[in-house]
mmCIF file of C-alpha atoms in Angstrom:
data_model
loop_
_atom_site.group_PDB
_atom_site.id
_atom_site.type_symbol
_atom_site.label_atom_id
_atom_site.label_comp_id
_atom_site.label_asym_id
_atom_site.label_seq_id
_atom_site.Cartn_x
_atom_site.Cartn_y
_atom_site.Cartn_z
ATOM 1 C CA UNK A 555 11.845 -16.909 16.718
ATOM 2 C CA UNK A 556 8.888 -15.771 17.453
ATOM 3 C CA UNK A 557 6.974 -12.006 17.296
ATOM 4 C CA UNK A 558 6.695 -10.138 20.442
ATOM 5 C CA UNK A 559 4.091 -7.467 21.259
ATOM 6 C CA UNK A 560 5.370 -4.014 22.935
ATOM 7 C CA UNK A 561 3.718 -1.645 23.332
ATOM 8 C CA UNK A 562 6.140 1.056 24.637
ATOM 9 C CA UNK A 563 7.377 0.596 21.187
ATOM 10 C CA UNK A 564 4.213 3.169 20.336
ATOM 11 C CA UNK A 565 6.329 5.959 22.120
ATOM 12 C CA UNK A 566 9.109 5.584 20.101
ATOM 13 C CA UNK A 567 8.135 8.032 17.116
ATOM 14 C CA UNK A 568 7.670 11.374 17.773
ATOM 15 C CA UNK A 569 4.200 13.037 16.506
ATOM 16 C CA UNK A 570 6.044 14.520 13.462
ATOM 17 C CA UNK A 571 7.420 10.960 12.444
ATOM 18 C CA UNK A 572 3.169 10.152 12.319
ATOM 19 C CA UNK A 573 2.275 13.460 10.764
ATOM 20 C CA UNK A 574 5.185 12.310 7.862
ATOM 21 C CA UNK A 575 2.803 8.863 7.861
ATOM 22 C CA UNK A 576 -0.353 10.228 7.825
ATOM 23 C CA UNK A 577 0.891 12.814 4.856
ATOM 24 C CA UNK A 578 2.406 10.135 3.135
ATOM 25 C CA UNK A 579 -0.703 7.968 2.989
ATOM 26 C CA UNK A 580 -2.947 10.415 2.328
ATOM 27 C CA UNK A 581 -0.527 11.310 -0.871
ATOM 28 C CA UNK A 582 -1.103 7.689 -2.199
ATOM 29 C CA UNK A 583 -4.771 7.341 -1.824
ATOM 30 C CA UNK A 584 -5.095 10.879 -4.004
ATOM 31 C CA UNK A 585 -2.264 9.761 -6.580
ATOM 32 C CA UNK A 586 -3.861 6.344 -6.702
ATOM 33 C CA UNK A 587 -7.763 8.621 -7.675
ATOM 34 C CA UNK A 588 -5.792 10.952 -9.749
ATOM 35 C CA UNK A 589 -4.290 8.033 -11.920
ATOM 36 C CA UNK A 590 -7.203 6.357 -12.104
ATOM 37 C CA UNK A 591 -9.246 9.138 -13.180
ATOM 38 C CA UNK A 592 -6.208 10.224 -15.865
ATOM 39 C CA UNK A 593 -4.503 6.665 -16.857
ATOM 40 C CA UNK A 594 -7.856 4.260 -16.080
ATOM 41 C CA UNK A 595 -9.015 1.467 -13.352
ATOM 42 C CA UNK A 596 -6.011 -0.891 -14.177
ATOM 43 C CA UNK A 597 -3.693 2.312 -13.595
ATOM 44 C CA UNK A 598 -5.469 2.988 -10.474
ATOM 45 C CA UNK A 599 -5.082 -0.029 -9.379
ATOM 46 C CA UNK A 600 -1.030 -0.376 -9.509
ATOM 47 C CA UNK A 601 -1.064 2.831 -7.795
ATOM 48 C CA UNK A 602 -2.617 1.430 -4.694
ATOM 49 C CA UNK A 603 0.453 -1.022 -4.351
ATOM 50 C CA UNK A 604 2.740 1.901 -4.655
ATOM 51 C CA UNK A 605 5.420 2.107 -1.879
ATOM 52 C CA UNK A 606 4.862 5.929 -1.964
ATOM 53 C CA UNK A 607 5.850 5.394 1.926
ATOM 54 C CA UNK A 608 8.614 2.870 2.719
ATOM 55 C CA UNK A 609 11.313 5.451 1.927
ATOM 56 C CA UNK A 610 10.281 7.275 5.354
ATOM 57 C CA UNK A 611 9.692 4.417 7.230
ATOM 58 C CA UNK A 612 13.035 2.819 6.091
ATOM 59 C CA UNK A 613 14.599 6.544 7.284
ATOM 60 C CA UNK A 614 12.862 6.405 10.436
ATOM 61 C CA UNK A 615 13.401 2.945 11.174
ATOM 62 C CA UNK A 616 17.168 3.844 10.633
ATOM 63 C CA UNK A 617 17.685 6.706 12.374
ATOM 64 C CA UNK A 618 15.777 4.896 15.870
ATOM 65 C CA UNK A 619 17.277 1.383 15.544
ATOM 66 C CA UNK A 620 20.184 1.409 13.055
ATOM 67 C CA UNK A 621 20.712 0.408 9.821
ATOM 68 C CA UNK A 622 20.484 -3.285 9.926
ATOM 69 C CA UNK A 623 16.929 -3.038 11.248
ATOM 70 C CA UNK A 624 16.001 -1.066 8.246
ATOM 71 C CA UNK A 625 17.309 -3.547 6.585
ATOM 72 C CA UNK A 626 14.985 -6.200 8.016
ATOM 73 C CA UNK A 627 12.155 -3.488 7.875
ATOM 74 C CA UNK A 628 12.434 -4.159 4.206
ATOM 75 C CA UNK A 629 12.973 -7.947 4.624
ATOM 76 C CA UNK A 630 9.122 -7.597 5.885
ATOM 77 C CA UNK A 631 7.875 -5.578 3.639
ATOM 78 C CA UNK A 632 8.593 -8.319 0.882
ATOM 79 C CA UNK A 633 6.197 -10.686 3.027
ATOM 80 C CA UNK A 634 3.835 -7.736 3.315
ATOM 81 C CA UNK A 635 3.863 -7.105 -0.735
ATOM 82 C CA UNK A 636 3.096 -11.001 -1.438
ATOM 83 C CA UNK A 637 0.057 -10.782 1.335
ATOM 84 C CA UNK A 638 -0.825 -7.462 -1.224
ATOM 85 C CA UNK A 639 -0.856 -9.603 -4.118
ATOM 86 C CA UNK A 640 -3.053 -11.886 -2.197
ATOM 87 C CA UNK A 641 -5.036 -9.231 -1.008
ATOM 88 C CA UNK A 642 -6.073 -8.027 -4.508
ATOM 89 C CA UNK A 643 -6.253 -11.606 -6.112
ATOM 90 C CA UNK A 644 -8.850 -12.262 -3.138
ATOM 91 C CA UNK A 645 -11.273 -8.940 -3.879
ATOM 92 C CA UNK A 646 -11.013 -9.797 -8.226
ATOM 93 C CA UNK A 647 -12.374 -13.477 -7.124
ATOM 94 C CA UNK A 648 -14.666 -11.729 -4.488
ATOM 95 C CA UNK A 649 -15.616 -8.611 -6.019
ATOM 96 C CA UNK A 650 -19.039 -9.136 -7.228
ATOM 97 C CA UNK A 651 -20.247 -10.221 -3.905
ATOM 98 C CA UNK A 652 -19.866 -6.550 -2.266
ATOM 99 C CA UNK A 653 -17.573 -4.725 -0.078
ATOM 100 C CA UNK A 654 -18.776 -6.445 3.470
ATOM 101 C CA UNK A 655 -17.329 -9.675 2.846
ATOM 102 C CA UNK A 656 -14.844 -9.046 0.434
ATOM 103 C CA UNK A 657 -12.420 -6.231 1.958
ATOM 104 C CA UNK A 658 -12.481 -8.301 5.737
ATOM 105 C CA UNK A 659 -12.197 -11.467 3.830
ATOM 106 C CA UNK A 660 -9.076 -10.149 1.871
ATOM 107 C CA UNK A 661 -7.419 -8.674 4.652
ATOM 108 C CA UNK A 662 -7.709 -11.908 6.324
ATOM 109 C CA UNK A 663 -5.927 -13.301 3.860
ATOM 110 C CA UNK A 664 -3.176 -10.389 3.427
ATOM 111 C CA UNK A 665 -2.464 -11.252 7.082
ATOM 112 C CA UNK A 666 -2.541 -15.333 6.420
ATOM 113 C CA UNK A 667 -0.216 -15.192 3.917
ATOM 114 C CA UNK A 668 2.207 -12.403 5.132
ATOM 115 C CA UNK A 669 2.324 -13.937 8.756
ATOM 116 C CA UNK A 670 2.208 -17.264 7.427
ATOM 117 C CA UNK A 671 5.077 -16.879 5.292
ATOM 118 C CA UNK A 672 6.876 -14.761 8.609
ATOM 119 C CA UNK A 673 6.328 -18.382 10.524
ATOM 120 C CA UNK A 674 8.076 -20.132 7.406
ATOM 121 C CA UNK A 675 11.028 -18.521 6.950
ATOM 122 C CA UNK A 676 11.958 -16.472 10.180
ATOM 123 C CA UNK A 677 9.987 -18.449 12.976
ATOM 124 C CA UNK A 678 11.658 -21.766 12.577
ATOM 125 C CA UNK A 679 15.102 -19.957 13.878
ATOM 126 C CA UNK B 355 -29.061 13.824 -8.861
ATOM 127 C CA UNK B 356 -25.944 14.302 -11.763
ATOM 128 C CA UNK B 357 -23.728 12.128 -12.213
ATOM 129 C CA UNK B 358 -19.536 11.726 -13.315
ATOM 130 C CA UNK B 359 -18.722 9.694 -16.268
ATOM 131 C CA UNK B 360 -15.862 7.889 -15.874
ATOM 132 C CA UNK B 361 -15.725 5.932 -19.299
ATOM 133 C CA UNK B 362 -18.709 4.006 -19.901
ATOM 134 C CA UNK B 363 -19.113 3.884 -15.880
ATOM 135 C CA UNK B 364 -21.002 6.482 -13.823
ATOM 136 C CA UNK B 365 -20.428 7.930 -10.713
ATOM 137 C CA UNK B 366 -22.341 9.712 -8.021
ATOM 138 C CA UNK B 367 -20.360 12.756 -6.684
ATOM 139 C CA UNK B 368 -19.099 13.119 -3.238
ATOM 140 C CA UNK B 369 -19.949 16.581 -4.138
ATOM 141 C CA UNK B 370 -20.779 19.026 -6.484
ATOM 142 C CA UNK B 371 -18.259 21.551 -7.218
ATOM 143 C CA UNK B 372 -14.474 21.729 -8.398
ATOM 144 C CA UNK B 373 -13.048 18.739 -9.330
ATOM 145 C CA UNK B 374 -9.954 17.220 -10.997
ATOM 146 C CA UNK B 375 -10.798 15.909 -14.411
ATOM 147 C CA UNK B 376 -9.051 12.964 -16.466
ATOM 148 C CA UNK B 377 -9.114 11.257 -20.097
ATOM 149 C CA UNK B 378 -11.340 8.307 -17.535
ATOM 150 C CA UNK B 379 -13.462 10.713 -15.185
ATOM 151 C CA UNK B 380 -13.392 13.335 -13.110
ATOM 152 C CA UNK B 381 -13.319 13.533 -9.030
ATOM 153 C CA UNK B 382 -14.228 15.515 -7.357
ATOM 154 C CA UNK B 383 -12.052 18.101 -4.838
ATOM 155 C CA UNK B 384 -14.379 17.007 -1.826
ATOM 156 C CA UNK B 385 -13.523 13.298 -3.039
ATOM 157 C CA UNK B 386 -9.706 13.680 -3.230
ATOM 158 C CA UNK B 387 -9.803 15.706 0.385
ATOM 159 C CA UNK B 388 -12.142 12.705 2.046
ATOM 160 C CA UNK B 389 -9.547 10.013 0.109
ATOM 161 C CA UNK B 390 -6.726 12.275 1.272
ATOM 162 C CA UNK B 391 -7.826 12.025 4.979
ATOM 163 C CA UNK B 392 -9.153 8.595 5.301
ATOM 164 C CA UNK B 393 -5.645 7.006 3.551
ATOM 165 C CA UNK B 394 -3.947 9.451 5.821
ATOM 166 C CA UNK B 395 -5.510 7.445 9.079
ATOM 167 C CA UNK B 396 -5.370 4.133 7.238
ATOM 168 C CA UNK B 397 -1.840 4.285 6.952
ATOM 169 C CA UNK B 398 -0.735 5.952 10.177
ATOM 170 C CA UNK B 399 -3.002 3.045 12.305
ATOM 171 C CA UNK B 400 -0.871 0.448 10.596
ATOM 172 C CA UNK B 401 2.003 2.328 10.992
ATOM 173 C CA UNK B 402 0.891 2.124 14.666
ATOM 174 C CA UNK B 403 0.313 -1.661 15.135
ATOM 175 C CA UNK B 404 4.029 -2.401 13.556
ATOM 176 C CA UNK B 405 5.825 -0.287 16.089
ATOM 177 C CA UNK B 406 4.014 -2.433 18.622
ATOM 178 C CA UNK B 407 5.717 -6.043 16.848
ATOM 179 C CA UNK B 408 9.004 -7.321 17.173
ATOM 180 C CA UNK B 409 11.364 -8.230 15.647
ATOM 181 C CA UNK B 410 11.737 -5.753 12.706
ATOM 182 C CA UNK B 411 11.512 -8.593 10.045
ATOM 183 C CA UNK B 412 7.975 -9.369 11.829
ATOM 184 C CA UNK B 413 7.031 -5.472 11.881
ATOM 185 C CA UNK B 414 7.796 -4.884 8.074
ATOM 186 C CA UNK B 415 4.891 -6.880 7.292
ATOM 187 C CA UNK B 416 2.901 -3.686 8.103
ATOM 188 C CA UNK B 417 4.912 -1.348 5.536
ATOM 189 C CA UNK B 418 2.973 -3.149 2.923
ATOM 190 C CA UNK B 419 -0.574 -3.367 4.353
ATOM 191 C CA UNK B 420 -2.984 -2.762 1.664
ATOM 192 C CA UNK B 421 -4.121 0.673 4.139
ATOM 193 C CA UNK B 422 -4.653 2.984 1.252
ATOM 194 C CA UNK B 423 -6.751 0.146 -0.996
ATOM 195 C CA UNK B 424 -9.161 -0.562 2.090
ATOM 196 C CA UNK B 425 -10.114 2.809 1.736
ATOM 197 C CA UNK B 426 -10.253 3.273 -1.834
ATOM 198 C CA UNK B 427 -11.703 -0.064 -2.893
ATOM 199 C CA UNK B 428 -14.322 0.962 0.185
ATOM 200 C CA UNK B 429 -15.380 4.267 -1.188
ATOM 201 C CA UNK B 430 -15.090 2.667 -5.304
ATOM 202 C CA UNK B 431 -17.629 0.140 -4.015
ATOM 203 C CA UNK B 432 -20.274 2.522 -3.025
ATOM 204 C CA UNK B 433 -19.406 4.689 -5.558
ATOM 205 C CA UNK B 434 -18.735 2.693 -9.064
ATOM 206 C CA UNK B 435 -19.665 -0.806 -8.055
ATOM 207 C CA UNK B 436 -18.155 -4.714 -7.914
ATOM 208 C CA UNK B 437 -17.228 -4.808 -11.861
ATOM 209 C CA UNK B 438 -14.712 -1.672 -11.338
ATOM 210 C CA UNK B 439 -13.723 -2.459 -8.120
ATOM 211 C CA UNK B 440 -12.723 -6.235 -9.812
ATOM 212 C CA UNK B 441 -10.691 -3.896 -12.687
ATOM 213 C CA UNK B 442 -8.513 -1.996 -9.876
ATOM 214 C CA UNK B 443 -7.759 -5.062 -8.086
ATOM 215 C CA UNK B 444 -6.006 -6.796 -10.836
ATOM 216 C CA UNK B 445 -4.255 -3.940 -11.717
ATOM 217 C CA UNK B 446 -3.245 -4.073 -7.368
ATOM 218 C CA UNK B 447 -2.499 -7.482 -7.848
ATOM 219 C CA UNK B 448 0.617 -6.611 -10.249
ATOM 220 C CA UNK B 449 1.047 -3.587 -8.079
ATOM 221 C CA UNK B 450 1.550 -6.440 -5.203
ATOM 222 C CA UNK B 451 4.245 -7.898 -7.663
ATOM 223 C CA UNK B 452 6.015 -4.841 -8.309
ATOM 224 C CA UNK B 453 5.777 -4.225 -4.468
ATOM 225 C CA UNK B 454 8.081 -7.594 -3.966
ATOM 226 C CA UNK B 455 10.453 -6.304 -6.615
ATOM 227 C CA UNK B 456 10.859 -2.737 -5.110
ATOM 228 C CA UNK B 457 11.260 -4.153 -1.562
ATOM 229 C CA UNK B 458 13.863 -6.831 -2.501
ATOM 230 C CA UNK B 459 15.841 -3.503 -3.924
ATOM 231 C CA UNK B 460 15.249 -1.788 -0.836
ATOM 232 C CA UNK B 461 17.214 -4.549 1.063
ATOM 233 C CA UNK B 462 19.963 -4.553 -0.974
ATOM 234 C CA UNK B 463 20.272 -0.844 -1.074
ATOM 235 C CA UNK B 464 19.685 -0.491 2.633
ATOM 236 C CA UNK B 465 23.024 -2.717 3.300
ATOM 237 C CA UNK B 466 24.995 -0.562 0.997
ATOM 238 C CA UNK B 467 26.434 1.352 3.866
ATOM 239 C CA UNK B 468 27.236 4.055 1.737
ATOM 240 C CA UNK B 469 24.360 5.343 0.443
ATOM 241 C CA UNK B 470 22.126 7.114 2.435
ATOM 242 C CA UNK B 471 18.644 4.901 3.209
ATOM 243 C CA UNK B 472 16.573 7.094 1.745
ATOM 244 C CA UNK B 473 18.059 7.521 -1.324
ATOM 245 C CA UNK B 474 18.536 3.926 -1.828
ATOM 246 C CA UNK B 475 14.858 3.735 -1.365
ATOM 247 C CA UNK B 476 14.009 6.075 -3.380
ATOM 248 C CA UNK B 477 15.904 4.911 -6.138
ATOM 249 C CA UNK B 478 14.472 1.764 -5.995
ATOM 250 C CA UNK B 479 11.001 3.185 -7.095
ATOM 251 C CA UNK B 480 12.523 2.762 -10.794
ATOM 252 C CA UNK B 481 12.512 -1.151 -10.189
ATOM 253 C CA UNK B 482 8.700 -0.342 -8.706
ATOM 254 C CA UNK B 483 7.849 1.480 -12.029
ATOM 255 C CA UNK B 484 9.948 -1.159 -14.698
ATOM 256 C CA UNK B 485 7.576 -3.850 -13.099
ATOM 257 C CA UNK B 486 4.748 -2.162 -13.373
ATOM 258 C CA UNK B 487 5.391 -0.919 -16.917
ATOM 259 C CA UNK B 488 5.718 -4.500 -17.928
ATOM 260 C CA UNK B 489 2.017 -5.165 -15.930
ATOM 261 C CA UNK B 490 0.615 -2.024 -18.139
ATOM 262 C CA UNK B 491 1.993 -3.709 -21.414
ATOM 263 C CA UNK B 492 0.554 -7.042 -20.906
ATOM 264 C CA UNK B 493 -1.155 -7.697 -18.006
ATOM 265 C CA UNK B 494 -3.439 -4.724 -18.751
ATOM 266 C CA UNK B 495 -6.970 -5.545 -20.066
ATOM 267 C CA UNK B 496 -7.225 -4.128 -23.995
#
């Protein structure tokens, strides 16, 4: 198996569905500032891994494909959350060496490891 | 120009005027809007490169880009520095963990044809916040 690119897949969701996104992010990046601010930076921190949006993707993803490909939504999103592990290993290491080459350097390696893993398990079928 | 104090860190302001204030700092209302707007795009770009991939297994991936941190750990850089940004990230990095947990519930509860998705997913945010209660007690720097 192997990953295909669509892009008539971007037509899919209506503009509500990306409004419910966009929302949703934004939510997380002020609960993550709000916790940090109230609980500390090691607080903040968790909160920027929270999965404040999978339960509308998952609902989305559902009601447009059924719900076995929600189901396998969620089967990626485990790859995704070890790449996020990765990720914020990557910028403790990096950290004191500034923003411009740690955040691309870490996202590199959120998408090694998530794709990477994708090639292990799913693209040898 | 004043400065926050968030612990023994300081911070420049976005902006002066109202802001939200904590036991570890205050931010500012202009800060929370600009965080507010910025994850907002973050997340709905991603959103928009995984409904471009298939398979779905392939387009997950993207549910649990680190969207929201690129932002944050952007602006936390220019405003509070390497040292705090280094603090958040381990904290991230047992987020990550927790992550794994609350997605491997999500695919169990997602083939319980019963239950509605989103309830099943929503549910699962208690296996999110058991993991990251056990991060808190002793992963957390004392």
């Amino acid at each position: 198996m192997r990953p295909e690119v669509d892009f008539r897949g971007l037509e899919k969701p209506k503009a509500w569905e990306y409004a419910v996104r966009f929302g949703f992010g934004g939510l997380v990046a002020l609960i993550a500032s709000v916790t940090g601010a109230a609980l500390g930076d090691f607080a903040g921190g968790l909160a920027l891994a929270f999965p404040a949006i999978l339960p509308a993707a998952l609902t989305l993803v559902k009601e447009h494909d059924g719900r076995q490909q929600a189901s396998d939504d969620a089967r990626g999103a485990r790859l995704g959350s070890v790449g996020l592990t990765l990720f914020a290993l990557t910028v403790l290491l990096l950290g004191p060496r500034g923003p411009w080459l740690t955040l691309p350097l870490a996202l590199l390696v959120w998408a090694a490891v998530a794709i990477g893993t994708w090639m292990l398990i799913y693209g040898r079928r | 120009m004043p400065h926050l104090t968030f612990g023994r860190h300081r911070m420049r302001p976005v902006a002066n005027g109202p802001a939200v204030r904590g036991l570890h700092g205050d931010v500012s209302m202009a800060e929370l809007l600009l965080r507010f707007l910025l994850g907002g795009v973050a997340v709905s770009l991603f959103a928009a490169i995984a409904e471009v991939f298939k398979p779905k297994t392939f387009s997950g991936i993207f549910a649990a880009a680190p969207a929201v941190a690129l932002v944050s750990l952007a602006l936390l850089f220019g405003q509070r520095g390497g040292a705090v940004v280094r603090e958040h990230a381990l904290g991230m990095a047992w987020g990550g963990v927790s992550f794994l947990a609350y997605a491997c519930a999500c695919v169990f509860t997602t083939a319980r044809t019963r239950l509605p998705v989103w309830i099943g997913a929503v549910v699962s945010w208690a296996v999110w916040f058991a993991v990251a209660a056990v991060g808190w007690v002793w992963v957390r720097p004392s």
